[in-house]
Amino acid sequence: MRTKKYSSYAQIDRELEILKIERELSLQKLHFEIQDVKENLEPKNIVRGIIGSYTPIILGPYGKIIGLVIPFIKNWIFKKRGR
């Protein structure tokens, strides 16, 4: 990195103020990223993410087959419990 040469204290102060603002922005960005990670690790969001990854399969060509098979499986389970 090149060293900067300043001709006045005002330039130094301005550069320090810019660096301070950049640091605050970086800290805020880090804070928001940590919050996003915490939210993504909540159980409801993990389940939602898993379901979301299978949505194309469910809505795709297998969706109709699954939609037809689920009621039969459900009825079979309830009949077995009734015995």
mmCIF file of N, CA and C in Angstrom:
data_model
loop_
_atom_site.group_PDB
_atom_site.id
_atom_site.type_symbol
_atom_site.label_atom_id
_atom_site.label_comp_id
_atom_site.label_asym_id
_atom_site.label_seq_id
_atom_site.Cartn_x
_atom_site.Cartn_y
_atom_site.Cartn_z
ATOM 1 N N MET A 1 0.845 -1.175 0.000
ATOM 2 C CA MET A 1 0.000 0.000 0.000
ATOM 3 C C MET A 1 0.891 1.239 0.000
ATOM 4 N N ARG A 2 0.510 2.209 -0.793
ATOM 5 C CA ARG A 2 1.301 3.436 -0.907
ATOM 6 C C ARG A 2 1.039 4.319 0.305
ATOM 7 N N THR A 3 2.074 5.010 0.727
ATOM 8 C CA THR A 3 1.904 5.959 1.820
ATOM 9 C C THR A 3 1.376 7.264 1.251
ATOM 10 N N LYS A 4 0.447 7.852 1.977
ATOM 11 C CA LYS A 4 -0.142 9.113 1.516
ATOM 12 C C LYS A 4 0.617 10.278 2.148
ATOM 13 N N LYS A 5 0.688 11.340 1.398
ATOM 14 C CA LYS A 5 1.328 12.554 1.905
ATOM 15 C C LYS A 5 0.250 13.617 2.042
ATOM 16 N N TYR A 6 0.203 14.187 3.202
ATOM 17 C CA TYR A 6 -0.799 15.210 3.499
ATOM 18 C C TYR A 6 -0.115 16.563 3.603
ATOM 19 N N SER A 7 -0.840 17.576 3.134
ATOM 20 C CA SER A 7 -0.263 18.915 3.191
ATOM 21 C C SER A 7 -0.853 19.747 4.335
ATOM 22 N N SER A 8 -1.900 19.191 4.987
ATOM 23 C CA SER A 8 -2.480 19.935 6.112
ATOM 24 C C SER A 8 -3.152 18.965 7.085
ATOM 25 N N TYR A 9 -3.367 19.480 8.293
ATOM 26 C CA TYR A 9 -4.069 18.673 9.300
ATOM 27 C C TYR A 9 -5.528 18.464 8.911
ATOM 28 N N ALA A 10 -6.080 19.359 8.142
ATOM 29 C CA ALA A 10 -7.466 19.218 7.703
ATOM 30 C C ALA A 10 -7.624 17.983 6.810
ATOM 31 N N GLN A 11 -6.640 17.729 5.964
ATOM 32 C CA GLN A 11 -6.688 16.539 5.116
ATOM 33 C C GLN A 11 -6.607 15.266 5.961
ATOM 34 N N ILE A 12 -5.756 15.291 6.970
ATOM 35 C CA ILE A 12 -5.623 14.143 7.869
ATOM 36 C C ILE A 12 -6.944 13.902 8.598
ATOM 37 N N ASP A 13 -7.526 14.989 9.123
ATOM 38 C CA ASP A 13 -8.803 14.866 9.833
ATOM 39 C C ASP A 13 -9.894 14.318 8.917
ATOM 40 N N ARG A 14 -9.909 14.782 7.686
ATOM 41 C CA ARG A 14 -10.919 14.310 6.725
ATOM 42 C C ARG A 14 -10.739 12.820 6.451
ATOM 43 N N GLU A 15 -9.494 12.399 6.250
ATOM 44 C CA GLU A 15 -9.213 10.983 6.003
ATOM 45 C C GLU A 15 -9.602 10.128 7.211
ATOM 46 N N LEU A 16 -9.315 10.610 8.404
ATOM 47 C CA LEU A 16 -9.691 9.876 9.618
ATOM 48 C C LEU A 16 -11.204 9.763 9.754
ATOM 49 N N GLU A 17 -11.915 10.809 9.398
ATOM 50 C CA GLU A 17 -13.381 10.788 9.467
ATOM 51 C C GLU A 17 -13.946 9.771 8.468
ATOM 52 N N ILE A 18 -13.375 9.736 7.278
ATOM 53 C CA ILE A 18 -13.804 8.753 6.261
ATOM 54 C C ILE A 18 -13.551 7.337 6.765
ATOM 55 N N LEU A 19 -12.380 7.107 7.335
ATOM 56 C CA LEU A 19 -12.066 5.776 7.859
ATOM 57 C C LEU A 19 -12.997 5.389 9.008
ATOM 58 N N LYS A 20 -13.348 6.341 9.841
ATOM 59 C CA LYS A 20 -14.265 6.082 10.952
ATOM 60 C C LYS A 20 -15.644 5.671 10.427
ATOM 61 N N ILE A 21 -16.123 6.379 9.419
ATOM 62 C CA ILE A 21 -17.432 6.060 8.837
ATOM 63 C C ILE A 21 -17.390 4.688 8.155
ATOM 64 N N GLU A 22 -16.311 4.389 7.436
ATOM 65 C CA GLU A 22 -16.178 3.081 6.794
ATOM 66 C C GLU A 22 -16.166 1.965 7.838
ATOM 67 N N ARG A 23 -15.515 2.205 8.959
ATOM 68 C CA ARG A 23 -15.469 1.211 10.043
ATOM 69 C C ARG A 23 -16.869 0.987 10.612
ATOM 70 N N GLU A 24 -17.613 2.060 10.846
ATOM 71 C CA GLU A 24 -18.976 1.936 11.374
ATOM 72 C C GLU A 24 -19.865 1.163 10.398
ATOM 73 N N LEU A 25 -19.728 1.432 9.110
ATOM 74 C CA LEU A 25 -20.505 0.712 8.105
ATOM 75 C C LEU A 25 -20.155 -0.779 8.107
ATOM 76 N N SER A 26 -18.887 -1.086 8.223
ATOM 77 C CA SER A 26 -18.462 -2.489 8.259
ATOM 78 C C SER A 26 -19.020 -3.202 9.486
ATOM 79 N N LEU A 27 -19.009 -2.524 10.626
ATOM 80 C CA LEU A 27 -19.559 -3.126 11.846
ATOM 81 C C LEU A 27 -21.061 -3.353 11.729
ATOM 82 N N GLN A 28 -21.783 -2.403 11.130
ATOM 83 C CA GLN A 28 -23.227 -2.570 10.936
ATOM 84 C C GLN A 28 -23.504 -3.733 9.982
ATOM 85 N N LYS A 29 -22.731 -3.831 8.927
ATOM 86 C CA LYS A 29 -22.896 -4.924 7.970
ATOM 87 C C LYS A 29 -22.653 -6.263 8.660
ATOM 88 N N LEU A 30 -21.623 -6.343 9.465
ATOM 89 C CA LEU A 30 -21.322 -7.562 10.215
ATOM 90 C C LEU A 30 -22.460 -7.908 11.163
ATOM 91 N N HIS A 31 -23.003 -6.904 11.838
ATOM 92 C CA HIS A 31 -24.117 -7.118 12.761
ATOM 93 C C HIS A 31 -25.323 -7.706 12.032
ATOM 94 N N PHE A 32 -25.660 -7.152 10.869
ATOM 95 C CA PHE A 32 -26.804 -7.652 10.102
ATOM 96 C C PHE A 32 -26.548 -9.062 9.570
ATOM 97 N N GLU A 33 -25.325 -9.359 9.183
ATOM 98 C CA GLU A 33 -25.005 -10.700 8.697
ATOM 99 C C GLU A 33 -25.117 -11.716 9.831
ATOM 100 N N ILE A 34 -24.698 -11.341 11.029
ATOM 101 C CA ILE A 34 -24.834 -12.236 12.187
ATOM 102 C C ILE A 34 -26.307 -12.486 12.484
ATOM 103 N N GLN A 35 -27.130 -11.443 12.406
ATOM 104 C CA GLN A 35 -28.571 -11.613 12.626
ATOM 105 C C GLN A 35 -29.174 -12.554 11.587
ATOM 106 N N ASP A 36 -28.756 -12.432 10.326
ATOM 107 C CA ASP A 36 -29.246 -13.321 9.275
ATOM 108 C C ASP A 36 -28.875 -14.771 9.564
ATOM 109 N N VAL A 37 -27.646 -14.989 10.017
ATOM 110 C CA VAL A 37 -27.211 -16.353 10.335
ATOM 111 C C VAL A 37 -28.043 -16.918 11.488
ATOM 112 N N LYS A 38 -28.275 -16.107 12.518
ATOM 113 C CA LYS A 38 -29.096 -16.563 13.647
ATOM 114 C C LYS A 38 -30.497 -16.936 13.185
ATOM 115 N N GLU A 39 -31.097 -16.110 12.335
ATOM 116 C CA GLU A 39 -32.447 -16.390 11.835
ATOM 117 C C GLU A 39 -32.461 -17.645 10.979
ATOM 118 N N ASN A 40 -31.433 -17.836 10.160
ATOM 119 C CA ASN A 40 -31.388 -19.013 9.301
ATOM 120 C C ASN A 40 -31.181 -20.300 10.086
ATOM 121 N N LEU A 41 -30.617 -20.214 11.273
ATOM 122 C CA LEU A 41 -30.382 -21.399 12.087
ATOM 123 C C LEU A 41 -31.552 -21.738 13.005
ATOM 124 N N GLU A 42 -32.611 -20.929 12.995
ATOM 125 C CA GLU A 42 -33.800 -21.265 13.776
ATOM 126 C C GLU A 42 -34.458 -22.490 13.143
ATOM 127 N N PRO A 43 -34.990 -23.407 13.980
ATOM 128 C CA PRO A 43 -35.580 -24.644 13.458
ATOM 129 C C PRO A 43 -36.655 -24.415 12.400
ATOM 130 N N LYS A 44 -37.527 -23.430 12.597
ATOM 131 C CA LYS A 44 -38.594 -23.212 11.617
ATOM 132 C C LYS A 44 -38.023 -22.809 10.264
ATOM 133 N N ASN A 45 -36.946 -22.051 10.259
ATOM 134 C CA ASN A 45 -36.347 -21.625 8.994
ATOM 135 C C ASN A 45 -35.553 -22.751 8.336
ATOM 136 N N ILE A 46 -34.976 -23.642 9.142
ATOM 137 C CA ILE A 46 -34.282 -24.798 8.582
ATOM 138 C C ILE A 46 -35.287 -25.693 7.868
ATOM 139 N N VAL A 47 -36.428 -25.955 8.536
ATOM 140 C CA VAL A 47 -37.469 -26.782 7.924
ATOM 141 C C VAL A 47 -37.994 -26.116 6.661
ATOM 142 N N ARG A 48 -38.230 -24.822 6.746
ATOM 143 C CA ARG A 48 -38.727 -24.080 5.582
ATOM 144 C C ARG A 48 -37.739 -24.170 4.419
ATOM 145 N N GLY A 49 -36.447 -24.129 4.722
ATOM 146 C CA GLY A 49 -35.436 -24.237 3.678
ATOM 147 C C GLY A 49 -35.404 -25.615 3.048
ATOM 148 N N ILE A 50 -35.568 -26.651 3.876
ATOM 149 C CA ILE A 50 -35.585 -28.016 3.343
ATOM 150 C C ILE A 50 -36.798 -28.208 2.449
ATOM 151 N N ILE A 51 -37.952 -27.765 2.928
ATOM 152 C CA ILE A 51 -39.174 -27.896 2.137
ATOM 153 C C ILE A 51 -39.047 -27.089 0.844
ATOM 154 N N GLY A 52 -38.472 -25.916 0.939
ATOM 155 C CA GLY A 52 -38.304 -25.079 -0.239
ATOM 156 C C GLY A 52 -37.423 -25.724 -1.295
ATOM 157 N N SER A 53 -36.434 -26.509 -0.856
ATOM 158 C CA SER A 53 -35.561 -27.161 -1.834
ATOM 159 C C SER A 53 -36.259 -28.310 -2.541
ATOM 160 N N TYR A 54 -37.298 -28.883 -1.920
ATOM 161 C CA TYR A 54 -38.034 -29.977 -2.550
ATOM 162 C C TYR A 54 -39.283 -29.507 -3.289
ATOM 163 N N THR A 55 -39.591 -28.227 -3.224
ATOM 164 C CA THR A 55 -40.784 -27.697 -3.892
ATOM 165 C C THR A 55 -40.806 -27.994 -5.387
ATOM 166 N N PRO A 56 -39.712 -27.827 -6.124
ATOM 167 C CA PRO A 56 -39.774 -28.148 -7.559
ATOM 168 C C PRO A 56 -40.132 -29.616 -7.824
ATOM 169 N N ILE A 57 -39.674 -30.505 -6.949
ATOM 170 C CA ILE A 57 -39.997 -31.919 -7.119
ATOM 171 C C ILE A 57 -41.471 -32.150 -6.859
ATOM 172 N N ILE A 58 -41.966 -31.539 -5.768
ATOM 173 C CA ILE A 58 -43.365 -31.723 -5.394
ATOM 174 C C ILE A 58 -44.290 -31.113 -6.444
ATOM 175 N N LEU A 59 -43.924 -29.975 -6.970
ATOM 176 C CA LEU A 59 -44.776 -29.313 -7.948
ATOM 177 C C LEU A 59 -44.521 -29.796 -9.371
ATOM 178 N N GLY A 60 -43.450 -30.531 -9.560
ATOM 179 C CA GLY A 60 -43.111 -31.011 -10.892
ATOM 180 C C GLY A 60 -43.943 -32.215 -11.284
ATOM 181 N N PRO A 61 -43.413 -33.041 -12.160
ATOM 182 C CA PRO A 61 -44.172 -34.193 -12.652
ATOM 183 C C PRO A 61 -44.525 -35.195 -11.560
ATOM 184 N N TYR A 62 -43.707 -35.266 -10.503
ATOM 185 C CA TYR A 62 -44.001 -36.197 -9.430
ATOM 186 C C TYR A 62 -45.081 -35.674 -8.497
ATOM 187 N N GLY A 63 -45.381 -34.407 -8.583
ATOM 188 C CA GLY A 63 -46.375 -33.803 -7.700
ATOM 189 C C GLY A 63 -47.739 -34.437 -7.823
ATOM 190 N N LYS A 64 -48.154 -34.725 -9.029
ATOM 191 C CA LYS A 64 -49.462 -35.353 -9.238
ATOM 192 C C LYS A 64 -49.481 -36.767 -8.675
ATOM 193 N N ILE A 65 -48.402 -37.495 -8.895
ATOM 194 C CA ILE A 65 -48.318 -38.855 -8.372
ATOM 195 C C ILE A 65 -48.350 -38.840 -6.854
ATOM 196 N N ILE A 66 -47.565 -37.943 -6.254
ATOM 197 C CA ILE A 66 -47.538 -37.834 -4.793
ATOM 198 C C ILE A 66 -48.914 -37.441 -4.274
ATOM 199 N N GLY A 67 -49.568 -36.514 -4.958
ATOM 200 C CA GLY A 67 -50.905 -36.088 -4.555
ATOM 201 C C GLY A 67 -51.919 -37.210 -4.594
ATOM 202 N N LEU A 68 -51.751 -38.151 -5.500
ATOM 203 C CA LEU A 68 -52.657 -39.294 -5.578
ATOM 204 C C LEU A 68 -52.322 -40.377 -4.554
ATOM 205 N N VAL A 69 -51.043 -40.537 -4.244
ATOM 206 C CA VAL A 69 -50.600 -41.608 -3.355
ATOM 207 C C VAL A 69 -50.821 -41.261 -1.885
ATOM 208 N N ILE A 70 -50.660 -40.021 -1.506
ATOM 209 C CA ILE A 70 -50.769 -39.624 -0.093
ATOM 210 C C ILE A 70 -52.117 -40.012 0.516
ATOM 211 N N PRO A 71 -53.261 -39.763 -0.118
ATOM 212 C CA PRO A 71 -54.526 -40.177 0.501
ATOM 213 C C PRO A 71 -54.621 -41.689 0.727
ATOM 214 N N PHE A 72 -54.086 -42.482 -0.192
ATOM 215 C CA PHE A 72 -54.113 -43.937 -0.019
ATOM 216 C C PHE A 72 -53.253 -44.356 1.173
ATOM 217 N N ILE A 73 -52.093 -43.758 1.304
ATOM 218 C CA ILE A 73 -51.213 -44.075 2.433
ATOM 219 C C ILE A 73 -51.870 -43.665 3.744
ATOM 220 N N LYS A 74 -52.467 -42.486 3.757
ATOM 221 C CA LYS A 74 -53.148 -42.004 4.958
ATOM 222 C C LYS A 74 -54.279 -42.952 5.366
ATOM 223 N N ASN A 75 -55.095 -43.365 4.420
ATOM 224 C CA ASN A 75 -56.186 -44.300 4.713
ATOM 225 C C ASN A 75 -55.653 -45.640 5.202
ATOM 226 N N TRP A 76 -54.579 -46.121 4.616
ATOM 227 C CA TRP A 76 -53.995 -47.383 5.009
ATOM 228 C C TRP A 76 -53.502 -47.316 6.464
ATOM 229 N N ILE A 77 -52.861 -46.178 6.838
ATOM 230 C CA ILE A 77 -52.376 -46.012 8.210
ATOM 231 C C ILE A 77 -53.542 -45.982 9.188
ATOM 232 N N PHE A 78 -54.599 -45.245 8.869
ATOM 233 C CA PHE A 78 -55.746 -45.168 9.769
ATOM 234 C C PHE A 78 -56.457 -46.506 9.894
ATOM 235 N N LYS A 79 -56.518 -47.288 8.831
ATOM 236 C CA LYS A 79 -57.137 -48.614 8.887
ATOM 237 C C LYS A 79 -56.329 -49.555 9.754
ATOM 238 N N LYS A 80 -54.977 -49.450 9.683
ATOM 239 C CA LYS A 80 -54.125 -50.297 10.511
ATOM 240 C C LYS A 80 -54.277 -49.967 11.985
ATOM 241 N N ARG A 81 -54.454 -48.715 12.307
ATOM 242 C CA ARG A 81 -54.619 -48.315 13.708
ATOM 243 C C ARG A 81 -55.950 -48.802 14.263
ATOM 244 N N GLY A 82 -56.959 -48.873 13.405
ATOM 245 C CA GLY A 82 -58.281 -49.278 13.824
ATOM 246 C C GLY A 82 -58.378 -50.761 14.153
ATOM 247 N N ARG A 83 -57.476 -51.560 13.699
ATOM 248 C CA ARG A 83 -57.545 -53.018 13.934
ATOM 249 C C ARG A 83 -57.162 -53.396 15.297
#
